[in-house]
Structures are given as structure tokens and as C-alpha cells.
Amino acid sequence: MSTTGSLAIAPVFRTATPADVPALVSLVESAYRGDASRAGWTTEADLLDGQRTDAEGVLEVVQRPGSRVLVVEQDGEPVACCHVEHRGDHAYFGMFAVRPAAQGGGLGKVVMAEAERLARSEWGAPEMHMTVIRQREELIAWYERRGYRRTGRTSPFPYGDERFGVPLRADLEFELLVKDLGTAGEV
């Protein structure tokens, strides 16, 4: 019986190390870019070409103080990851990826809940922030169903910096989404 698209086997969370960087880059790329990403619903292949991240960028967040990259494994294989960073009055959530074949089975919700728990319980962060490409309406709606709210605050896409991809349209920008995490003592 395959468990790739379900939670039949509980995911194992651990903090990434520098040795995880190649697998993390591969996981993030598979979830967002190229034809392989079209197997899941989080693909950005219609908006961006090129890379989503690189080894240097992933290593930097793995090693950054106040930052944690969570690796999620099932059957000993990395199937999801996310980056959570303490930024004073809030935590930042990013580099969220679920292997395309494992999308749609509830794993993303579990990963997000663990990142929020970590931010609240370990750092006392009252809010979680993230930026999402504004044109990703389906993805933003998914985040809204998890309690995130659109702020209307946007920032420009880094056109010309191919470390973040090659845009396939000229109107891309990021929107800030925010979720109130309450306090560490709340349930």
C-alpha cells in the first residue's frame, strides 16, 4: 500500500543540517518548477521558469541564527520542508514544499501546524508572516483557509535576479499574508 499521498504513516520532523541541502533543493524545485511540479497543485511553472532556489541560499537559511529549516520524512525519505525564522515581533514562514506526489493528502496542513507551533512555543511569536506571489490565487485561498489573511501590502518580484527564477509575465509581485498565532499558553 502506498502512503505517498496520505498520512497513513506519521511524518517525522527534524531540523535540517548542511548535509540535507542537496535533497532540500531538489524537493523545493520538484514542488514548484518544471514539468515534474505539474504533478502537484503548487506548481509555479506557468509563472516562472528557471530555478526556485539554490544550494547557497538553502545553506544560508539552514545555518542562519534564529532560523530553522524543518525536514519532514516519511519512511525515511524527505517529503516536505519549510523554513521558519524568528524576526523579533513575528516569525516568517517560507521555503514550504511538499513532494508533488504527496500533495493533497493533508501533509501540508500538518507541516504548517508544526511550524506555527514552533514559532509560538519556542519563540513566543504572536504572528506568522509569509509572502506569496499575488497571482497565486489558489495557493493564497489555501492559506486563507488555514487562518492567514491578506494584507494588501505588496513588494516587487526581483526581476533580473535569476536566483529566484525567470518570470514568464511582467506583473508578478509578492503579497504579505499574516496569521495571528495567539500566545504560547493558548490552545
C-alpha atoms as an extended CHARMM CRD file, in Angstrom:
* protein
*
       187  EXT
         1         1  MET       CA              0.0000000000        0.0000000000        0.0000000000  PROA      1               0.0000000000
         2         2  SER       CA              1.3970000000        3.3880000000       -0.9560000000  PROA      2               0.0000000000
         3         3  THR       CA              1.3060000000        6.1580000000        1.6110000000  PROA      3               0.0000000000
         4         4  THR       CA              2.7730000000        8.8950000000       -0.5490000000  PROA      4               0.0000000000
         5         5  GLY       CA             -0.4430000000       10.9010000000       -0.7940000000  PROA      5               0.0000000000
         6         6  SER       CA             -1.7920000000       10.1880000000        2.6620000000  PROA      6               0.0000000000
         7         7  LEU       CA             -0.8530000000       10.4080000000        6.2930000000  PROA      7               0.0000000000
         8         8  ALA       CA             -1.0910000000        6.6690000000        6.9690000000  PROA      8               0.0000000000
         9         9  ILE       CA              2.4720000000        6.7840000000        8.3080000000  PROA      9               0.0000000000
        10        10  ALA       CA              3.0830000000        9.7210000000       10.6430000000  PROA      10              0.0000000000
        11        11  PRO       CA              5.6240000000       12.2060000000        9.3360000000  PROA      11              0.0000000000
        12        12  VAL       CA              8.8630000000       12.6580000000       11.2840000000  PROA      12              0.0000000000
        13        13  PHE       CA             10.0660000000       16.2300000000       11.7980000000  PROA      13              0.0000000000
        14        14  ARG       CA             13.7050000000       17.1430000000       12.2830000000  PROA      14              0.0000000000
        15        15  THR       CA             15.8990000000       20.2000000000       11.8900000000  PROA      15              0.0000000000
        16        16  ALA       CA             17.8900000000       20.3310000000        8.6500000000  PROA      16              0.0000000000
        17        17  THR       CA             21.6650000000       20.1790000000        8.6430000000  PROA      17              0.0000000000
        18        18  PRO       CA             24.0840000000       21.2440000000        5.8940000000  PROA      18              0.0000000000
        19        19  ALA       CA             24.1110000000       17.6210000000        4.6940000000  PROA      19              0.0000000000
        20        20  ASP       CA             20.3930000000       17.9880000000        3.8060000000  PROA      20              0.0000000000
        21        21  VAL       CA             20.9230000000       20.8970000000        1.3930000000  PROA      21              0.0000000000
        22        22  PRO       CA             21.0460000000       18.9030000000       -1.9010000000  PROA      22              0.0000000000
        23        23  ALA       CA             17.8540000000       16.9680000000       -1.0050000000  PROA      23              0.0000000000
        24        24  LEU       CA             16.0990000000       20.1810000000        0.0640000000  PROA      24              0.0000000000
        25        25  VAL       CA             16.9670000000       21.9810000000       -3.1660000000  PROA      25              0.0000000000
        26        26  SER       CA             15.6710000000       19.0010000000       -5.1380000000  PROA      26              0.0000000000
        27        27  LEU       CA             12.4610000000       18.8620000000       -3.0820000000  PROA      27              0.0000000000
        28        28  VAL       CA             11.7290000000       22.5890000000       -3.4670000000  PROA      28              0.0000000000
        29        29  GLU       CA             12.4510000000       22.5230000000       -7.1940000000  PROA      29              0.0000000000
        30        30  SER       CA             10.1950000000       19.4750000000       -7.6960000000  PROA      30              0.0000000000
        31        31  ALA       CA              7.2760000000       21.1980000000       -5.9650000000  PROA      31              0.0000000000
        32        32  TYR       CA              7.4190000000       24.4770000000       -7.8810000000  PROA      32              0.0000000000
        33        33  ARG       CA              9.3410000000       24.3670000000      -11.1470000000  PROA      33              0.0000000000
        34        34  GLY       CA              9.4930000000       22.3890000000      -14.3340000000  PROA      34              0.0000000000
        35        35  ASP       CA              7.2780000000       19.6630000000      -15.6940000000  PROA      35              0.0000000000
        36        36  ALA       CA              7.7140000000       17.4600000000      -12.5950000000  PROA      36              0.0000000000
        37        37  SER       CA              5.9910000000       20.1410000000      -10.5000000000  PROA      37              0.0000000000
        38        38  ARG       CA              2.8300000000       19.8240000000      -12.6010000000  PROA      38              0.0000000000
        39        39  ALA       CA              2.0890000000       16.5090000000      -10.8220000000  PROA      39              0.0000000000
        40        40  GLY       CA              1.0880000000       18.5960000000       -7.7880000000  PROA      40              0.0000000000
        41        41  TRP       CA             -1.0460000000       21.6930000000       -7.4360000000  PROA      41              0.0000000000
        42        42  THR       CA              1.6150000000       24.0960000000       -6.1070000000  PROA      42              0.0000000000
        43        43  THR       CA              3.4810000000       24.4880000000       -9.3960000000  PROA      43              0.0000000000
        44        44  GLU       CA              4.6670000000       27.9310000000      -10.4780000000  PROA      44              0.0000000000
        45        45  ALA       CA              5.6660000000       26.6130000000      -13.9150000000  PROA      45              0.0000000000
        46        46  ASP       CA              3.1440000000       28.8740000000      -15.6970000000  PROA      46              0.0000000000
        47        47  LEU       CA              4.5350000000       31.9720000000      -13.9630000000  PROA      47              0.0000000000
        48        48  LEU       CA              8.2590000000       31.2970000000      -13.6760000000  PROA      48              0.0000000000
        49        49  ASP       CA             10.9390000000       29.2830000000      -15.3790000000  PROA      49              0.0000000000
        50        50  GLY       CA             14.4250000000       28.5220000000      -14.1180000000  PROA      50              0.0000000000
        51        51  GLN       CA             15.2950000000       27.7320000000      -10.5320000000  PROA      51              0.0000000000
        52        52  ARG       CA             13.2710000000       28.3720000000       -7.3640000000  PROA      52              0.0000000000
        53        53  THR       CA             16.2770000000       28.1760000000       -5.0500000000  PROA      53              0.0000000000
        54        54  ASP       CA             19.8870000000       27.0940000000       -4.9870000000  PROA      54              0.0000000000
        55        55  ALA       CA             22.2750000000       25.3050000000       -2.6490000000  PROA      55              0.0000000000
        56        56  GLU       CA             23.8970000000       28.5210000000       -1.4240000000  PROA      56              0.0000000000
        57        57  GLY       CA             20.5510000000       30.0810000000       -0.4590000000  PROA      57              0.0000000000
        58        58  VAL       CA             19.3250000000       26.9440000000        1.3040000000  PROA      58              0.0000000000
        59        59  LEU       CA             22.5990000000       26.5090000000        3.1820000000  PROA      59              0.0000000000
        60        60  GLU       CA             22.4220000000       30.1320000000        4.3080000000  PROA      60              0.0000000000
        61        61  VAL       CA             18.9710000000       29.6860000000        5.9290000000  PROA      61              0.0000000000
        62        62  VAL       CA             19.9600000000       26.3020000000        7.4150000000  PROA      62              0.0000000000
        63        63  GLN       CA             22.8890000000       27.9780000000        9.1850000000  PROA      63              0.0000000000
        64        64  ARG       CA             21.3430000000       31.3870000000        9.9940000000  PROA      64              0.0000000000
        65        65  PRO       CA             20.8890000000       32.1500000000       13.7270000000  PROA      65              0.0000000000
        66        66  GLY       CA             17.1930000000       32.3800000000       14.6900000000  PROA      66              0.0000000000
        67        67  SER       CA             16.2730000000       30.2870000000       11.6810000000  PROA      67              0.0000000000
        68        68  ARG       CA             15.1450000000       26.6880000000       11.4150000000  PROA      68              0.0000000000
        69        69  VAL       CA             14.5360000000       24.5580000000        8.3380000000  PROA      69              0.0000000000
        70        70  LEU       CA             12.2640000000       21.6430000000        9.1360000000  PROA      70              0.0000000000
        71        71  VAL       CA             12.6810000000       18.4490000000        7.1310000000  PROA      71              0.0000000000
        72        72  VAL       CA              9.6710000000       16.1640000000        7.0970000000  PROA      72              0.0000000000
        73        73  GLU       CA             10.2880000000       12.4900000000        6.4280000000  PROA      73              0.0000000000
        74        74  GLN       CA              8.0170000000        9.5360000000        5.7620000000  PROA      74              0.0000000000
        75        75  ASP       CA              9.5680000000        6.0830000000        5.5000000000  PROA      75              0.0000000000
        76        76  GLY       CA             12.9990000000        7.7170000000        5.9360000000  PROA      76              0.0000000000
        77        77  GLU       CA             12.5980000000        9.9060000000        2.8210000000  PROA      77              0.0000000000
        78        78  PRO       CA             12.2300000000       13.7200000000        2.7930000000  PROA      78              0.0000000000
        79        79  VAL       CA              8.7160000000       14.5310000000        1.5720000000  PROA      79              0.0000000000
        80        80  ALA       CA              8.2780000000       18.1060000000        2.7850000000  PROA      80              0.0000000000
        81        81  CYS       CA             10.1470000000       21.0480000000        4.2570000000  PROA      81              0.0000000000
        82        82  CYS       CA              9.6850000000       24.5940000000        5.4430000000  PROA      82              0.0000000000
        83        83  HSD       CA             11.7720000000       27.4490000000        6.7690000000  PROA      83              0.0000000000
        84        84  VAL       CA             10.7340000000       29.2760000000        9.9420000000  PROA      84              0.0000000000
        85        85  GLU       CA             12.6350000000       32.3090000000       11.1640000000  PROA      85              0.0000000000
        86        86  HSD       CA             12.2890000000       34.4080000000       14.3090000000  PROA      86              0.0000000000
        87        87  ARG       CA             12.1550000000       38.0570000000       13.2960000000  PROA      87              0.0000000000
        88        88  GLY       CA             11.5640000000       39.8620000000       16.5690000000  PROA      88              0.0000000000
        89        89  ASP       CA              7.8560000000       40.6850000000       16.7100000000  PROA      89              0.0000000000
        90        90  HSD       CA              6.8640000000       37.8560000000       14.3610000000  PROA      90              0.0000000000
        91        91  ALA       CA              8.0530000000       34.6500000000       12.7370000000  PROA      91              0.0000000000
        92        92  TYR       CA              8.4960000000       34.2390000000        8.9940000000  PROA      92              0.0000000000
        93        93  PHE       CA              7.3580000000       31.1220000000        7.1160000000  PROA      93              0.0000000000
        94        94  GLY       CA              8.8620000000       30.2130000000        3.7630000000  PROA      94              0.0000000000
        95        95  MET       CA             10.5470000000       27.6090000000        1.5630000000  PROA      95              0.0000000000
        96        96  PHE       CA              7.4360000000       25.4620000000        2.0680000000  PROA      96              0.0000000000
        97        97  ALA       CA              7.4350000000       22.4450000000       -0.2060000000  PROA      97              0.0000000000
        98        98  VAL       CA              5.6590000000       19.1030000000       -0.3490000000  PROA      98              0.0000000000
        99        99  ARG       CA              6.7250000000       16.4860000000       -2.8730000000  PROA      99              0.0000000000
       100       100  PRO       CA              4.1620000000       16.6850000000       -5.7300000000  PROA      100             0.0000000000
       101       101  ALA       CA              3.0580000000       13.0370000000       -5.3420000000  PROA      101             0.0000000000
       102       102  ALA       CA              2.3680000000       13.6860000000       -1.6390000000  PROA      102             0.0000000000
       103       103  GLN       CA              0.2730000000       16.8290000000       -2.1850000000  PROA      103             0.0000000000
       104       104  GLY       CA             -3.4330000000       16.8180000000       -1.4740000000  PROA      104             0.0000000000
       105       105  GLY       CA             -3.3000000000       14.2810000000        1.3690000000  PROA      105             0.0000000000
       106       106  GLY       CA             -3.1350000000       16.6570000000        4.3320000000  PROA      106             0.0000000000
       107       107  LEU       CA              0.6320000000       16.6850000000        4.8410000000  PROA      107             0.0000000000
       108       108  GLY       CA              0.9060000000       20.4100000000        4.1010000000  PROA      108             0.0000000000
       109       109  LYS       CA             -1.5720000000       21.2080000000        6.8850000000  PROA      109             0.0000000000
       110       110  VAL       CA              0.4730000000       19.1190000000        9.3310000000  PROA      110             0.0000000000
       111       111  VAL       CA              3.7290000000       20.8280000000        8.3260000000  PROA      111             0.0000000000
       112       112  MET       CA              2.2120000000       24.2910000000        8.6440000000  PROA      112             0.0000000000
       113       113  ALA       CA              0.7360000000       23.4700000000       12.0600000000  PROA      113             0.0000000000
       114       114  GLU       CA              4.1560000000       22.2860000000       13.2900000000  PROA      114             0.0000000000
       115       115  ALA       CA              5.8470000000       25.4690000000       12.0190000000  PROA      115             0.0000000000
       116       116  GLU       CA              3.2270000000       27.5930000000       13.7890000000  PROA      116             0.0000000000
       117       117  ARG       CA              3.6130000000       25.5530000000       16.9920000000  PROA      117             0.0000000000
       118       118  LEU       CA              7.3750000000       26.0250000000       16.8930000000  PROA      118             0.0000000000
       119       119  ALA       CA              7.0920000000       29.7980000000       16.3240000000  PROA      119             0.0000000000
       120       120  ARG       CA              4.5870000000       30.1680000000       19.1600000000  PROA      120             0.0000000000
       121       121  SER       CA              6.0880000000       27.8160000000       21.7420000000  PROA      121             0.0000000000
       122       122  GLU       CA              9.8240000000       28.2750000000       21.1640000000  PROA      122             0.0000000000
       123       123  TRP       CA              9.9610000000       31.9540000000       20.2120000000  PROA      123             0.0000000000
       124       124  GLY       CA              6.6950000000       33.3290000000       21.6260000000  PROA      124             0.0000000000
       125       125  ALA       CA              5.9030000000       34.8160000000       18.2210000000  PROA      125             0.0000000000
       126       126  PRO       CA              2.4070000000       36.3280000000       18.1900000000  PROA      126             0.0000000000
       127       127  GLU       CA              2.1680000000       36.2920000000       14.3720000000  PROA      127             0.0000000000
       128       128  MET       CA              3.4110000000       34.3120000000       11.4020000000  PROA      128             0.0000000000
       129       129  HSD       CA              4.2180000000       36.2430000000        8.2170000000  PROA      129             0.0000000000
       130       130  MET       CA              4.7780000000       34.9440000000        4.7100000000  PROA      130             0.0000000000
       131       131  THR       CA              4.9720000000       36.3660000000        1.2300000000  PROA      131             0.0000000000
       132       132  VAL       CA              3.2200000000       34.6960000000       -1.6960000000  PROA      132             0.0000000000
       133       133  ILE       CA              3.1810000000       35.6350000000       -5.3590000000  PROA      133             0.0000000000
       134       134  ARG       CA             -0.0360000000       37.6530000000       -5.5810000000  PROA      134             0.0000000000
       135       135  GLN       CA             -1.0870000000       35.9140000000       -8.7940000000  PROA      135             0.0000000000
       136       136  ARG       CA             -1.1920000000       32.5220000000       -6.9880000000  PROA      136             0.0000000000
       137       137  GLU       CA             -4.8890000000       32.8490000000       -6.0900000000  PROA      137             0.0000000000
       138       138  GLU       CA             -5.4650000000       29.1190000000       -5.4330000000  PROA      138             0.0000000000
       139       139  LEU       CA             -2.4710000000       28.9400000000       -3.0910000000  PROA      139             0.0000000000
       140       140  ILE       CA             -3.4920000000       32.1360000000       -1.2770000000  PROA      140             0.0000000000
       141       141  ALA       CA             -7.0020000000       30.7050000000       -0.8260000000  PROA      141             0.0000000000
       142       142  TRP       CA             -5.4320000000       27.5720000000        0.7300000000  PROA      142             0.0000000000
       143       143  TYR       CA             -3.5190000000       29.7620000000        3.1990000000  PROA      143             0.0000000000
       144       144  GLU       CA             -6.6630000000       31.7630000000        3.9660000000  PROA      144             0.0000000000
       145       145  ARG       CA             -8.4590000000       28.5210000000        4.8870000000  PROA      145             0.0000000000
       146       146  ARG       CA             -5.6320000000       27.9730000000        7.4060000000  PROA      146             0.0000000000
       147       147  GLY       CA             -6.2420000000       31.3520000000        9.0640000000  PROA      147             0.0000000000
       148       148  TYR       CA             -3.9080000000       33.6230000000        7.1190000000  PROA      148             0.0000000000
       149       149  ARG       CA             -5.2310000000       36.9730000000        5.9800000000  PROA      149             0.0000000000
       150       150  ARG       CA             -4.2800000000       39.0590000000        3.0080000000  PROA      150             0.0000000000
       151       151  THR       CA             -2.8180000000       42.4170000000        3.9910000000  PROA      151             0.0000000000
       152       152  GLY       CA             -2.8110000000       44.1300000000        0.5980000000  PROA      152             0.0000000000
       153       153  ARG       CA              0.8440000000       45.0090000000        1.2750000000  PROA      153             0.0000000000
       154       154  THR       CA              2.9030000000       44.0630000000       -1.7470000000  PROA      154             0.0000000000
       155       155  SER       CA              6.5680000000       44.0160000000       -2.6610000000  PROA      155             0.0000000000
       156       156  PRO       CA              8.1220000000       43.7160000000       -6.0940000000  PROA      156             0.0000000000
       157       157  PHE       CA              9.2880000000       40.4440000000       -7.5910000000  PROA      157             0.0000000000
       158       158  PRO       CA             13.0950000000       40.5220000000       -8.0230000000  PROA      158             0.0000000000
       159       159  TYR       CA             13.0930000000       40.7930000000      -11.8180000000  PROA      159             0.0000000000
       160       160  GLY       CA             16.5650000000       40.3250000000      -13.2480000000  PROA      160             0.0000000000
       161       161  ASP       CA             17.7790000000       38.1400000000      -10.3630000000  PROA      161             0.0000000000
       162       162  GLU       CA             17.6510000000       34.6520000000      -11.8420000000  PROA      162             0.0000000000
       163       163  ARG       CA             18.3750000000       33.0780000000       -8.4320000000  PROA      163             0.0000000000
       164       164  PHE       CA             14.5910000000       33.3850000000       -7.9580000000  PROA      164             0.0000000000
       165       165  GLY       CA             13.5760000000       32.2730000000      -11.4300000000  PROA      165             0.0000000000
       166       166  VAL       CA             12.8980000000       33.6860000000      -14.8520000000  PROA      166             0.0000000000
       167       167  PRO       CA              9.4860000000       35.4100000000      -14.9180000000  PROA      167             0.0000000000
       168       168  LEU       CA              7.1260000000       34.4480000000      -17.7330000000  PROA      168             0.0000000000
       169       169  ARG       CA              4.9940000000       37.5740000000      -17.2120000000  PROA      169             0.0000000000
       170       170  ALA       CA              5.6450000000       41.1990000000      -16.2930000000  PROA      170             0.0000000000
       171       171  ASP       CA              3.1580000000       41.7340000000      -13.4440000000  PROA      171             0.0000000000
       172       172  LEU       CA              4.4840000000       39.4590000000      -10.6790000000  PROA      172             0.0000000000
       173       173  GLU       CA              4.6440000000       40.7510000000       -7.1210000000  PROA      173             0.0000000000
       174       174  PHE       CA              4.5330000000       39.3520000000       -3.6070000000  PROA      174             0.0000000000
       175       175  GLU       CA              1.7490000000       39.9140000000       -1.0940000000  PROA      175             0.0000000000
       176       176  LEU       CA              2.2400000000       39.7000000000        2.6540000000  PROA      176             0.0000000000
       177       177  LEU       CA             -0.0460000000       37.2070000000        4.4430000000  PROA      177             0.0000000000
       178       178  VAL       CA             -0.3100000000       37.2410000000        8.2530000000  PROA      178             0.0000000000
       179       179  LYS       CA             -1.7620000000       34.8640000000       10.8350000000  PROA      179             0.0000000000
       180       180  ASP       CA             -2.3490000000       35.6270000000       14.4920000000  PROA      180             0.0000000000
       181       181  LEU       CA             -0.7370000000       32.7930000000       16.4670000000  PROA      181             0.0000000000
       182       182  GLY       CA             -2.0820000000       33.8560000000       19.8590000000  PROA      182             0.0000000000
       183       183  THR       CA              0.1780000000       33.2420000000       22.8230000000  PROA      183             0.0000000000
       184       184  ALA       CA              2.1630000000       30.1720000000       23.8220000000  PROA      184             0.0000000000
       185       185  GLY       CA             -0.3930000000       29.3310000000       26.5290000000  PROA      185             0.0000000000
       186       186  GLU       CA             -3.4070000000       29.3170000000       24.2060000000  PROA      186             0.0000000000
       187       187  VAL       CA             -4.7720000000       26.1010000000       22.7620000000  PROA      187             0.0000000000
